[in-house]
Amino acid sequence: MKKRLLSGIKPTGELHIGNYFGALKQFIDLQNDYEAFVFIADYHALNFIQNKSEMQTLSRSIAASYIACGLDPEKVVLFKQSDISAHTELFTIFTSITTMPYLMRAHAFKDAEAKNKDISVGTFNYPLLMASDILLYSPQVVPVGQDQKQHIEIARDTALKFNRIFNEEVFTSPEPLIIESVKTVPGLDGQKMSKSYNNVIPLFGTDEVIERACMSVVTNSNAKGTRNDPGDTLFTLISLFVNESEKVALKDRYETGELGYKEAKELLSSKIIEFITPLREKYTSLLQKPDYIDSVLENGAKKANKIASEKLLQAKVAIGVTN
């Protein structure tokens, strides 16, 4: 039997190339090798999106994005988190065995606290709901970016703690699946590409938007002919869109300064546009078919619910609330 894979993404805005190379590409590349479950994490998004029509639009947009990029609904179980009530019910069980000091170690909480934000309970409990998302499906692997690795560790800890407390082997511990070359995709300013940093290149942006974004990638002020660093943000982004032989040739030109920053940014722009044009056309077409997208998500929910309900029942038997 194939190993099981699970992951998801929050519908908090349009996808960018960091989402694609950090997560979505992994799903597409692995969908033939794993029994894959991919969910739209709309309850997680509720910490950011608190408008009915916006939530509905963004959820459909994410589903269309997955399919446009190559995710096959016939091979992958694609569903919305909110359609499976077991996610929140298991989350409630997990809150009873998890301490506040433990959750205070989570990166999302510490980041919000450092910024003096009003921290919602949803943000504080975010890793625990994610543990529920994962453990319901007993996946062997969870594709994540390097920055999400801690969430898998929390899921593993939660599984082990539950099994120990209730003396039942209900949950299995998943492993993070991280592709070394794309652990973290840098944004326009060199930080991790993120909508919250406003440093993204939209995956389905217009040619003009992409060109504008590429020209704003932060670089040194070296004149053409000056040695450049192939480990910088600009060359790292270019490397995502070229094959290995092209990368080697470009690296040599970049290091010697033969390939200046302006030319390199124009090259990045042209490579991205060439890559995303067919994907963008399919994405736009899918958005015109909301009934189709809804049917894909409904079919996925039926398959996911069967597995999630069985796992939840095992947990409820273990804690003694049902027979």
mmCIF file of C-alpha atoms in Angstrom:
data_model
loop_
_atom_site.group_PDB
_atom_site.id
_atom_site.type_symbol
_atom_site.label_atom_id
_atom_site.label_comp_id
_atom_site.label_asym_id
_atom_site.label_seq_id
_atom_site.Cartn_x
_atom_site.Cartn_y
_atom_site.Cartn_z
ATOM 1 C CA MET A 1 0.000 0.000 0.000
ATOM 2 C CA LYS A 2 1.068 3.588 -0.645
ATOM 3 C CA LYS A 3 2.110 5.747 2.261
ATOM 4 C CA ARG A 4 -0.308 8.523 3.159
ATOM 5 C CA LEU A 5 0.517 12.206 2.754
ATOM 6 C CA LEU A 6 -1.420 15.143 4.169
ATOM 7 C CA SER A 7 -1.103 18.903 4.184
ATOM 8 C CA GLY A 8 -3.102 22.040 3.602
ATOM 9 C CA ILE A 9 -3.037 25.765 3.082
ATOM 10 C CA LYS A 10 -4.974 28.676 4.557
ATOM 11 C CA PRO A 11 -7.282 30.586 2.177
ATOM 12 C CA THR A 12 -6.017 33.973 3.322
ATOM 13 C CA GLY A 13 -5.175 35.410 -0.080
ATOM 14 C CA GLU A 14 -3.928 34.598 -3.538
ATOM 15 C CA LEU A 15 -1.045 32.153 -3.783
ATOM 16 C CA HIS A 16 2.482 33.349 -4.456
ATOM 17 C CA ILE A 17 5.507 31.516 -5.800
ATOM 18 C CA GLY A 18 6.683 30.795 -2.255
ATOM 19 C CA ASN A 19 3.494 28.775 -1.694
ATOM 20 C CA TYR A 20 4.063 26.969 -4.970
ATOM 21 C CA PHE A 21 7.693 25.946 -4.478
ATOM 22 C CA GLY A 22 7.462 25.558 -0.708
ATOM 23 C CA ALA A 23 4.405 23.297 -0.667
ATOM 24 C CA LEU A 24 2.152 22.984 -3.704
ATOM 25 C CA LYS A 25 4.835 21.655 -6.053
ATOM 26 C CA GLN A 26 5.545 18.897 -3.557
ATOM 27 C CA PHE A 27 1.912 17.789 -3.624
ATOM 28 C CA ILE A 28 1.925 17.677 -7.408
ATOM 29 C CA ASP A 29 5.226 15.809 -7.625
ATOM 30 C CA LEU A 30 4.189 13.288 -4.962
ATOM 31 C CA GLN A 31 0.533 12.679 -5.819
ATOM 32 C CA ASN A 32 1.340 9.566 -7.847
ATOM 33 C CA ASP A 33 3.513 8.063 -5.123
ATOM 34 C CA TYR A 34 1.316 8.659 -2.067
ATOM 35 C CA GLU A 35 -2.280 8.400 -0.972
ATOM 36 C CA ALA A 36 -2.640 12.158 -0.752
ATOM 37 C CA PHE A 37 -5.014 14.259 1.347
ATOM 38 C CA VAL A 38 -4.970 18.028 0.863
ATOM 39 C CA PHE A 39 -7.280 20.325 2.790
ATOM 40 C CA ILE A 40 -8.216 23.987 2.659
ATOM 41 C CA ALA A 41 -7.640 25.215 6.208
ATOM 42 C CA ASP A 42 -10.568 27.619 6.446
ATOM 43 C CA TYR A 43 -10.902 27.425 10.242
ATOM 44 C CA HIS A 44 -7.256 28.433 10.527
ATOM 45 C CA ALA A 45 -7.991 31.291 8.133
ATOM 46 C CA LEU A 46 -10.740 32.544 10.444
ATOM 47 C CA ASN A 47 -8.002 34.146 12.545
ATOM 48 C CA PHE A 48 -7.428 36.501 9.595
ATOM 49 C CA ILE A 49 -10.523 36.427 7.362
ATOM 50 C CA GLN A 50 -13.752 37.362 9.133
ATOM 51 C CA ASN A 51 -16.018 38.127 6.210
ATOM 52 C CA LYS A 52 -18.431 35.555 4.764
ATOM 53 C CA SER A 53 -18.134 36.364 1.063
ATOM 54 C CA GLU A 54 -14.369 36.803 1.251
ATOM 55 C CA MET A 55 -13.963 33.424 2.947
ATOM 56 C CA GLN A 56 -16.095 31.702 0.299
ATOM 57 C CA THR A 57 -14.287 33.389 -2.573
ATOM 58 C CA LEU A 58 -10.823 32.659 -1.212
ATOM 59 C CA SER A 59 -11.656 29.012 -0.459
ATOM 60 C CA ARG A 60 -12.795 28.420 -4.035
ATOM 61 C CA SER A 61 -9.755 30.320 -5.303
ATOM 62 C CA ILE A 62 -7.382 28.047 -3.383
ATOM 63 C CA ALA A 63 -9.124 24.942 -4.727
ATOM 64 C CA ALA A 64 -8.911 26.303 -8.279
ATOM 65 C CA SER A 65 -5.223 27.096 -7.700
ATOM 66 C CA TYR A 66 -4.434 23.533 -6.623
ATOM 67 C CA ILE A 67 -6.184 22.049 -9.635
ATOM 68 C CA ALA A 68 -4.747 24.574 -12.103
ATOM 69 C CA CYS A 69 -1.221 23.783 -10.934
ATOM 70 C CA GLY A 70 -1.675 20.072 -11.569
ATOM 71 C CA LEU A 71 -3.354 18.515 -8.564
ATOM 72 C CA ASP A 72 -5.631 15.750 -9.867
ATOM 73 C CA PRO A 73 -8.927 15.415 -7.907
ATOM 74 C CA GLU A 74 -9.118 11.820 -9.109
ATOM 75 C CA LYS A 75 -5.858 11.037 -7.319
ATOM 76 C CA VAL A 76 -5.907 13.476 -4.406
ATOM 77 C CA VAL A 77 -8.576 13.885 -1.727
ATOM 78 C CA LEU A 78 -9.135 17.649 -1.801
ATOM 79 C CA PHE A 79 -11.513 19.020 0.847
ATOM 80 C CA LYS A 80 -12.322 21.861 3.235
ATOM 81 C CA GLN A 81 -11.343 21.544 6.874
ATOM 82 C CA SER A 82 -14.718 22.964 7.974
ATOM 83 C CA ASP A 83 -16.623 20.184 6.196
ATOM 84 C CA ILE A 84 -15.153 17.614 8.602
ATOM 85 C CA SER A 85 -16.485 18.196 12.132
ATOM 86 C CA ALA A 86 -13.985 15.684 13.550
ATOM 87 C CA HIS A 87 -11.235 18.317 13.240
ATOM 88 C CA THR A 88 -12.739 20.597 15.874
ATOM 89 C CA GLU A 89 -13.997 17.745 18.056
ATOM 90 C CA LEU A 90 -10.546 16.155 18.289
ATOM 91 C CA PHE A 91 -9.085 19.607 18.877
ATOM 92 C CA THR A 92 -11.361 19.933 21.932
ATOM 93 C CA ILE A 93 -10.026 16.640 23.279
ATOM 94 C CA PHE A 94 -6.431 17.705 22.734
ATOM 95 C CA THR A 95 -6.918 20.993 24.608
ATOM 96 C CA SER A 96 -7.546 18.994 27.776
ATOM 97 C CA ILE A 97 -4.118 17.336 27.703
ATOM 98 C CA THR A 98 -2.048 20.312 26.520
ATOM 99 C CA THR A 99 -0.616 22.993 28.810
ATOM 100 C CA MET A 100 -0.450 26.705 28.114
ATOM 101 C CA PRO A 101 3.334 26.902 28.690
ATOM 102 C CA TYR A 102 3.790 24.245 26.008
ATOM 103 C CA LEU A 103 1.761 26.209 23.436
ATOM 104 C CA MET A 104 3.543 29.426 24.397
ATOM 105 C CA ARG A 105 6.651 27.948 22.755
ATOM 106 C CA ALA A 106 4.954 28.037 19.340
ATOM 107 C CA HIS A 107 6.544 30.370 16.787
ATOM 108 C CA ALA A 108 3.254 31.992 15.725
ATOM 109 C CA PHE A 109 2.413 32.921 19.313
ATOM 110 C CA LYS A 110 5.914 34.170 20.113
ATOM 111 C CA ASP A 111 5.968 36.247 16.930
ATOM 112 C CA ALA A 112 2.597 37.832 17.727
ATOM 113 C CA GLU A 113 3.644 38.456 21.321
ATOM 114 C CA ALA A 114 6.883 40.105 20.196
ATOM 115 C CA LYS A 115 4.877 42.465 17.987
ATOM 116 C CA ASN A 116 2.589 43.387 20.904
ATOM 117 C CA LYS A 117 -0.461 42.177 19.033
ATOM 118 C CA ASP A 118 -3.797 41.390 20.619
ATOM 119 C CA ILE A 119 -3.498 37.630 20.414
ATOM 120 C CA SER A 120 -6.704 35.695 19.791
ATOM 121 C CA VAL A 121 -7.315 32.320 21.368
ATOM 122 C CA GLY A 122 -7.454 30.975 17.807
ATOM 123 C CA THR A 123 -3.894 32.118 17.165
ATOM 124 C CA PHE A 124 -2.723 30.702 20.481
ATOM 125 C CA ASN A 125 -4.373 27.321 19.797
ATOM 126 C CA TYR A 126 -3.367 27.257 16.126
ATOM 127 C CA PRO A 127 -0.743 24.476 16.480
ATOM 128 C CA LEU A 128 -3.145 22.259 18.394
ATOM 129 C CA LEU A 129 -5.862 22.507 15.748
ATOM 130 C CA MET A 130 -3.169 21.705 13.202
ATOM 131 C CA ALA A 131 -2.215 18.630 15.235
ATOM 132 C CA SER A 132 -5.854 17.536 15.020
ATOM 133 C CA ASP A 133 -5.892 18.175 11.264
ATOM 134 C CA ILE A 134 -2.902 15.914 10.838
ATOM 135 C CA LEU A 135 -3.485 13.109 13.321
ATOM 136 C CA LEU A 136 -7.038 12.356 12.166
ATOM 137 C CA TYR A 137 -5.643 10.924 8.914
ATOM 138 C CA SER A 138 -2.599 9.018 10.218
ATOM 139 C CA PRO A 139 -0.269 10.291 7.487
ATOM 140 C CA GLN A 140 3.284 9.021 7.357
ATOM 141 C CA VAL A 141 4.506 12.317 5.873
ATOM 142 C CA VAL A 142 3.439 15.954 5.925
ATOM 143 C CA PRO A 143 5.075 18.205 3.297
ATOM 144 C CA VAL A 144 5.923 21.534 4.928
ATOM 145 C CA GLY A 145 8.338 24.413 4.625
ATOM 146 C CA GLN A 146 11.159 24.643 7.132
ATOM 147 C CA ASP A 147 9.236 27.283 9.109
ATOM 148 C CA GLN A 148 6.339 24.839 9.632
ATOM 149 C CA LYS A 149 8.462 21.996 10.965
ATOM 150 C CA GLN A 150 7.649 22.907 14.572
ATOM 151 C CA HIS A 151 3.949 22.224 13.921
ATOM 152 C CA ILE A 152 4.768 18.646 12.948
ATOM 153 C CA GLU A 153 6.804 18.288 16.126
ATOM 154 C CA ILE A 154 3.801 19.492 18.144
ATOM 155 C CA ALA A 155 1.568 16.966 16.363
ATOM 156 C CA ARG A 156 4.057 14.204 17.187
ATOM 157 C CA ASP A 157 4.250 15.279 20.828
ATOM 158 C CA THR A 158 0.466 15.391 21.063
ATOM 159 C CA ALA A 159 0.087 11.918 19.567
ATOM 160 C CA LEU A 160 2.612 10.434 21.980
ATOM 161 C CA LYS A 161 1.111 12.216 24.983
ATOM 162 C CA PHE A 162 -2.435 11.086 24.165
ATOM 163 C CA ASN A 163 -1.337 7.491 23.678
ATOM 164 C CA ARG A 164 0.596 7.553 26.955
ATOM 165 C CA ILE A 165 -2.145 9.151 29.063
ATOM 166 C CA PHE A 166 -4.925 6.868 27.824
ATOM 167 C CA ASN A 167 -2.725 3.809 27.358
ATOM 168 C CA GLU A 168 -3.979 3.244 23.801
ATOM 169 C CA GLU A 169 -2.021 3.369 20.513
ATOM 170 C CA VAL A 170 -4.589 5.583 18.794
ATOM 171 C CA PHE A 171 -2.358 8.045 16.959
ATOM 172 C CA THR A 172 0.759 7.572 14.840
ATOM 173 C CA SER A 173 3.568 10.108 14.606
ATOM 174 C CA PRO A 174 4.052 11.737 11.180
ATOM 175 C CA GLU A 175 7.328 12.896 9.678
ATOM 176 C CA PRO A 176 7.861 16.300 8.043
ATOM 177 C CA LEU A 177 8.789 16.102 4.369
ATOM 178 C CA ILE A 178 11.022 19.023 3.438
ATOM 179 C CA ILE A 179 12.707 19.405 0.060
ATOM 180 C CA GLU A 180 16.132 20.781 0.925
ATOM 181 C CA SER A 181 16.452 23.062 -2.090
ATOM 182 C CA VAL A 182 13.214 24.916 -1.335
ATOM 183 C CA LYS A 183 13.063 24.954 2.452
ATOM 184 C CA THR A 184 12.214 28.649 2.395
ATOM 185 C CA VAL A 185 11.621 30.771 -0.700
ATOM 186 C CA PRO A 186 12.926 34.328 -0.220
ATOM 187 C CA GLY A 187 10.685 37.306 -0.844
ATOM 188 C CA LEU A 188 11.489 40.536 -2.655
ATOM 189 C CA ASP A 189 13.264 41.894 0.435
ATOM 190 C CA GLY A 190 15.230 38.735 1.245
ATOM 191 C CA GLN A 191 12.989 37.658 4.118
ATOM 192 C CA LYS A 192 10.799 34.573 3.778
ATOM 193 C CA MET A 193 8.227 35.233 1.051
ATOM 194 C CA SER A 194 4.980 35.966 2.875
ATOM 195 C CA LYS A 195 1.826 37.989 2.351
ATOM 196 C CA SER A 196 2.277 39.362 5.861
ATOM 197 C CA TYR A 197 5.631 40.852 4.810
ATOM 198 C CA ASN A 198 4.172 42.242 1.571
ATOM 199 C CA ASN A 199 7.150 40.837 -0.336
ATOM 200 C CA VAL A 200 5.527 38.310 -2.671
ATOM 201 C CA ILE A 201 5.440 37.522 -6.376
ATOM 202 C CA PRO A 202 1.816 36.435 -7.060
ATOM 203 C CA LEU A 203 1.532 33.018 -8.643
ATOM 204 C CA PHE A 204 -1.251 34.125 -10.978
ATOM 205 C CA GLY A 205 -0.383 37.804 -11.266
ATOM 206 C CA THR A 206 -0.606 39.642 -14.578
ATOM 207 C CA ASP A 207 2.546 40.054 -16.636
ATOM 208 C CA GLU A 208 2.736 43.683 -15.510
ATOM 209 C CA VAL A 209 2.428 42.793 -11.825
ATOM 210 C CA ILE A 210 5.130 40.135 -12.136
ATOM 211 C CA GLU A 211 7.479 42.450 -13.993
ATOM 212 C CA ARG A 212 7.006 45.153 -11.377
ATOM 213 C CA ALA A 213 7.633 42.721 -8.526
ATOM 214 C CA CYS A 214 10.785 41.298 -10.117
ATOM 215 C CA MET A 215 12.270 44.727 -10.699
ATOM 216 C CA SER A 216 11.812 45.502 -6.985
ATOM 217 C CA VAL A 217 13.882 42.539 -5.720
ATOM 218 C CA VAL A 218 16.404 44.012 -3.288
ATOM 219 C CA THR A 219 20.010 43.797 -4.517
ATOM 220 C CA ASN A 220 23.327 45.477 -3.865
ATOM 221 C CA SER A 221 24.215 48.563 -5.873
ATOM 222 C CA ASN A 222 26.973 46.817 -7.807
ATOM 223 C CA ALA A 223 27.588 48.090 -11.312
ATOM 224 C CA LYS A 224 27.619 45.600 -14.161
ATOM 225 C CA GLY A 225 30.980 43.866 -14.286
ATOM 226 C CA THR A 226 31.263 43.668 -10.505
ATOM 227 C CA ARG A 227 31.242 40.256 -8.882
ATOM 228 C CA ASN A 228 27.770 39.260 -7.600
ATOM 229 C CA ASP A 229 26.808 36.716 -4.947
ATOM 230 C CA PRO A 230 24.954 33.680 -6.392
ATOM 231 C CA GLY A 231 23.580 33.049 -2.919
ATOM 232 C CA ASP A 232 21.603 36.285 -2.886
ATOM 233 C CA THR A 233 17.831 36.646 -3.183
ATOM 234 C CA LEU A 234 17.771 37.456 -6.884
ATOM 235 C CA PHE A 235 19.807 34.466 -8.029
ATOM 236 C CA THR A 236 17.988 32.161 -5.591
ATOM 237 C CA LEU A 237 14.687 33.130 -7.225
ATOM 238 C CA ILE A 238 16.069 32.690 -10.737
ATOM 239 C CA SER A 239 17.311 29.217 -9.773
ATOM 240 C CA LEU A 240 13.732 28.093 -9.145
ATOM 241 C CA PHE A 241 12.793 28.626 -12.786
ATOM 242 C CA VAL A 242 15.775 27.196 -14.679
ATOM 243 C CA ASN A 243 17.145 23.698 -15.128
ATOM 244 C CA GLU A 244 20.465 22.641 -13.672
ATOM 245 C CA SER A 245 22.548 23.268 -16.793
ATOM 246 C CA GLU A 246 21.072 26.762 -17.203
ATOM 247 C CA LYS A 247 21.723 27.445 -13.536
ATOM 248 C CA VAL A 248 25.402 26.496 -13.863
ATOM 249 C CA ALA A 249 25.870 28.742 -16.902
ATOM 250 C CA LEU A 250 24.007 31.650 -15.319
ATOM 251 C CA LYS A 251 25.883 31.279 -12.051
ATOM 252 C CA ASP A 252 29.194 31.728 -13.844
ATOM 253 C CA ARG A 253 27.957 34.884 -15.588
ATOM 254 C CA TYR A 254 26.432 36.189 -12.354
ATOM 255 C CA GLU A 255 29.583 35.634 -10.297
ATOM 256 C CA THR A 256 31.788 37.427 -12.809
ATOM 257 C CA GLY A 257 29.329 40.306 -13.113
ATOM 258 C CA GLU A 258 28.693 39.639 -16.810
ATOM 259 C CA LEU A 259 25.023 39.182 -15.862
ATOM 260 C CA GLY A 260 24.133 42.469 -14.159
ATOM 261 C CA TYR A 261 21.251 43.021 -11.791
ATOM 262 C CA LYS A 262 18.950 44.709 -14.309
ATOM 263 C CA GLU A 263 19.391 41.930 -16.859
ATOM 264 C CA ALA A 264 19.004 39.304 -14.137
ATOM 265 C CA LYS A 265 15.722 40.846 -12.963
ATOM 266 C CA GLU A 266 14.431 40.941 -16.537
ATOM 267 C CA LEU A 267 15.443 37.291 -16.924
ATOM 268 C CA LEU A 268 13.605 36.373 -13.701
ATOM 269 C CA SER A 269 10.490 38.161 -14.929
ATOM 270 C CA SER A 270 10.496 36.432 -18.318
ATOM 271 C CA LYS A 271 11.067 33.001 -16.758
ATOM 272 C CA ILE A 272 8.202 33.436 -14.296
ATOM 273 C CA ILE A 273 5.804 34.681 -16.983
ATOM 274 C CA GLU A 274 6.730 31.777 -19.249
ATOM 275 C CA PHE A 275 6.109 29.369 -16.380
ATOM 276 C CA ILE A 276 2.825 30.723 -15.048
ATOM 277 C CA THR A 277 1.000 31.696 -18.264
ATOM 278 C CA PRO A 278 -0.596 28.257 -18.911
ATOM 279 C CA LEU A 279 -1.353 27.810 -15.209
ATOM 280 C CA ARG A 280 -2.977 31.243 -15.038
ATOM 281 C CA GLU A 281 -5.179 30.481 -18.027
ATOM 282 C CA LYS A 282 -6.434 27.258 -16.426
ATOM 283 C CA TYR A 283 -6.944 28.975 -13.073
ATOM 284 C CA THR A 284 -9.014 31.743 -14.672
ATOM 285 C CA SER A 285 -11.121 29.147 -16.480
ATOM 286 C CA LEU A 286 -11.764 27.171 -13.288
ATOM 287 C CA LEU A 287 -12.957 30.261 -11.431
ATOM 288 C CA GLN A 288 -15.765 30.461 -13.970
ATOM 289 C CA LYS A 289 -16.947 27.012 -12.851
ATOM 290 C CA PRO A 290 -17.852 27.347 -9.136
ATOM 291 C CA ASP A 291 -20.233 24.371 -9.281
ATOM 292 C CA TYR A 292 -17.396 22.131 -10.453
ATOM 293 C CA ILE A 293 -15.082 23.343 -7.676
ATOM 294 C CA ASP A 294 -17.812 22.800 -5.068
ATOM 295 C CA SER A 295 -18.428 19.279 -6.337
ATOM 296 C CA VAL A 296 -14.717 18.422 -6.091
ATOM 297 C CA LEU A 297 -14.644 19.642 -2.483
ATOM 298 C CA GLU A 298 -17.864 17.795 -1.598
ATOM 299 C CA ASN A 299 -16.562 14.528 -3.037
ATOM 300 C CA GLY A 300 -13.288 14.996 -1.188
ATOM 301 C CA ALA A 301 -15.131 15.681 2.063
ATOM 302 C CA LYS A 302 -17.044 12.407 1.792
ATOM 303 C CA LYS A 303 -13.808 10.435 1.469
ATOM 304 C CA ALA A 304 -12.016 12.399 4.188
ATOM 305 C CA ASN A 305 -14.944 12.212 6.604
ATOM 306 C CA LYS A 306 -14.980 8.421 6.540
ATOM 307 C CA ILE A 307 -11.351 8.217 7.683
ATOM 308 C CA ALA A 308 -11.544 11.121 10.130
ATOM 309 C CA SER A 309 -14.719 9.799 11.784
ATOM 310 C CA GLU A 310 -13.179 6.386 12.353
ATOM 311 C CA LYS A 311 -10.083 7.900 13.967
ATOM 312 C CA LEU A 312 -12.163 10.233 16.134
ATOM 313 C CA LEU A 313 -14.237 7.281 17.312
ATOM 314 C CA GLN A 314 -11.048 5.474 18.380
ATOM 315 C CA ALA A 315 -10.054 8.549 20.410
ATOM 316 C CA LYS A 316 -13.493 8.843 22.020
ATOM 317 C CA VAL A 317 -13.439 5.176 22.998
ATOM 318 C CA ALA A 318 -9.959 5.627 24.467
ATOM 319 C CA ILE A 319 -11.008 8.568 26.673
ATOM 320 C CA GLY A 320 -14.169 6.798 27.780
ATOM 321 C CA VAL A 321 -16.939 9.017 26.388
ATOM 322 C CA THR A 322 -18.307 6.337 24.086
ATOM 323 C CA ASN A 323 -18.175 2.557 23.761
#
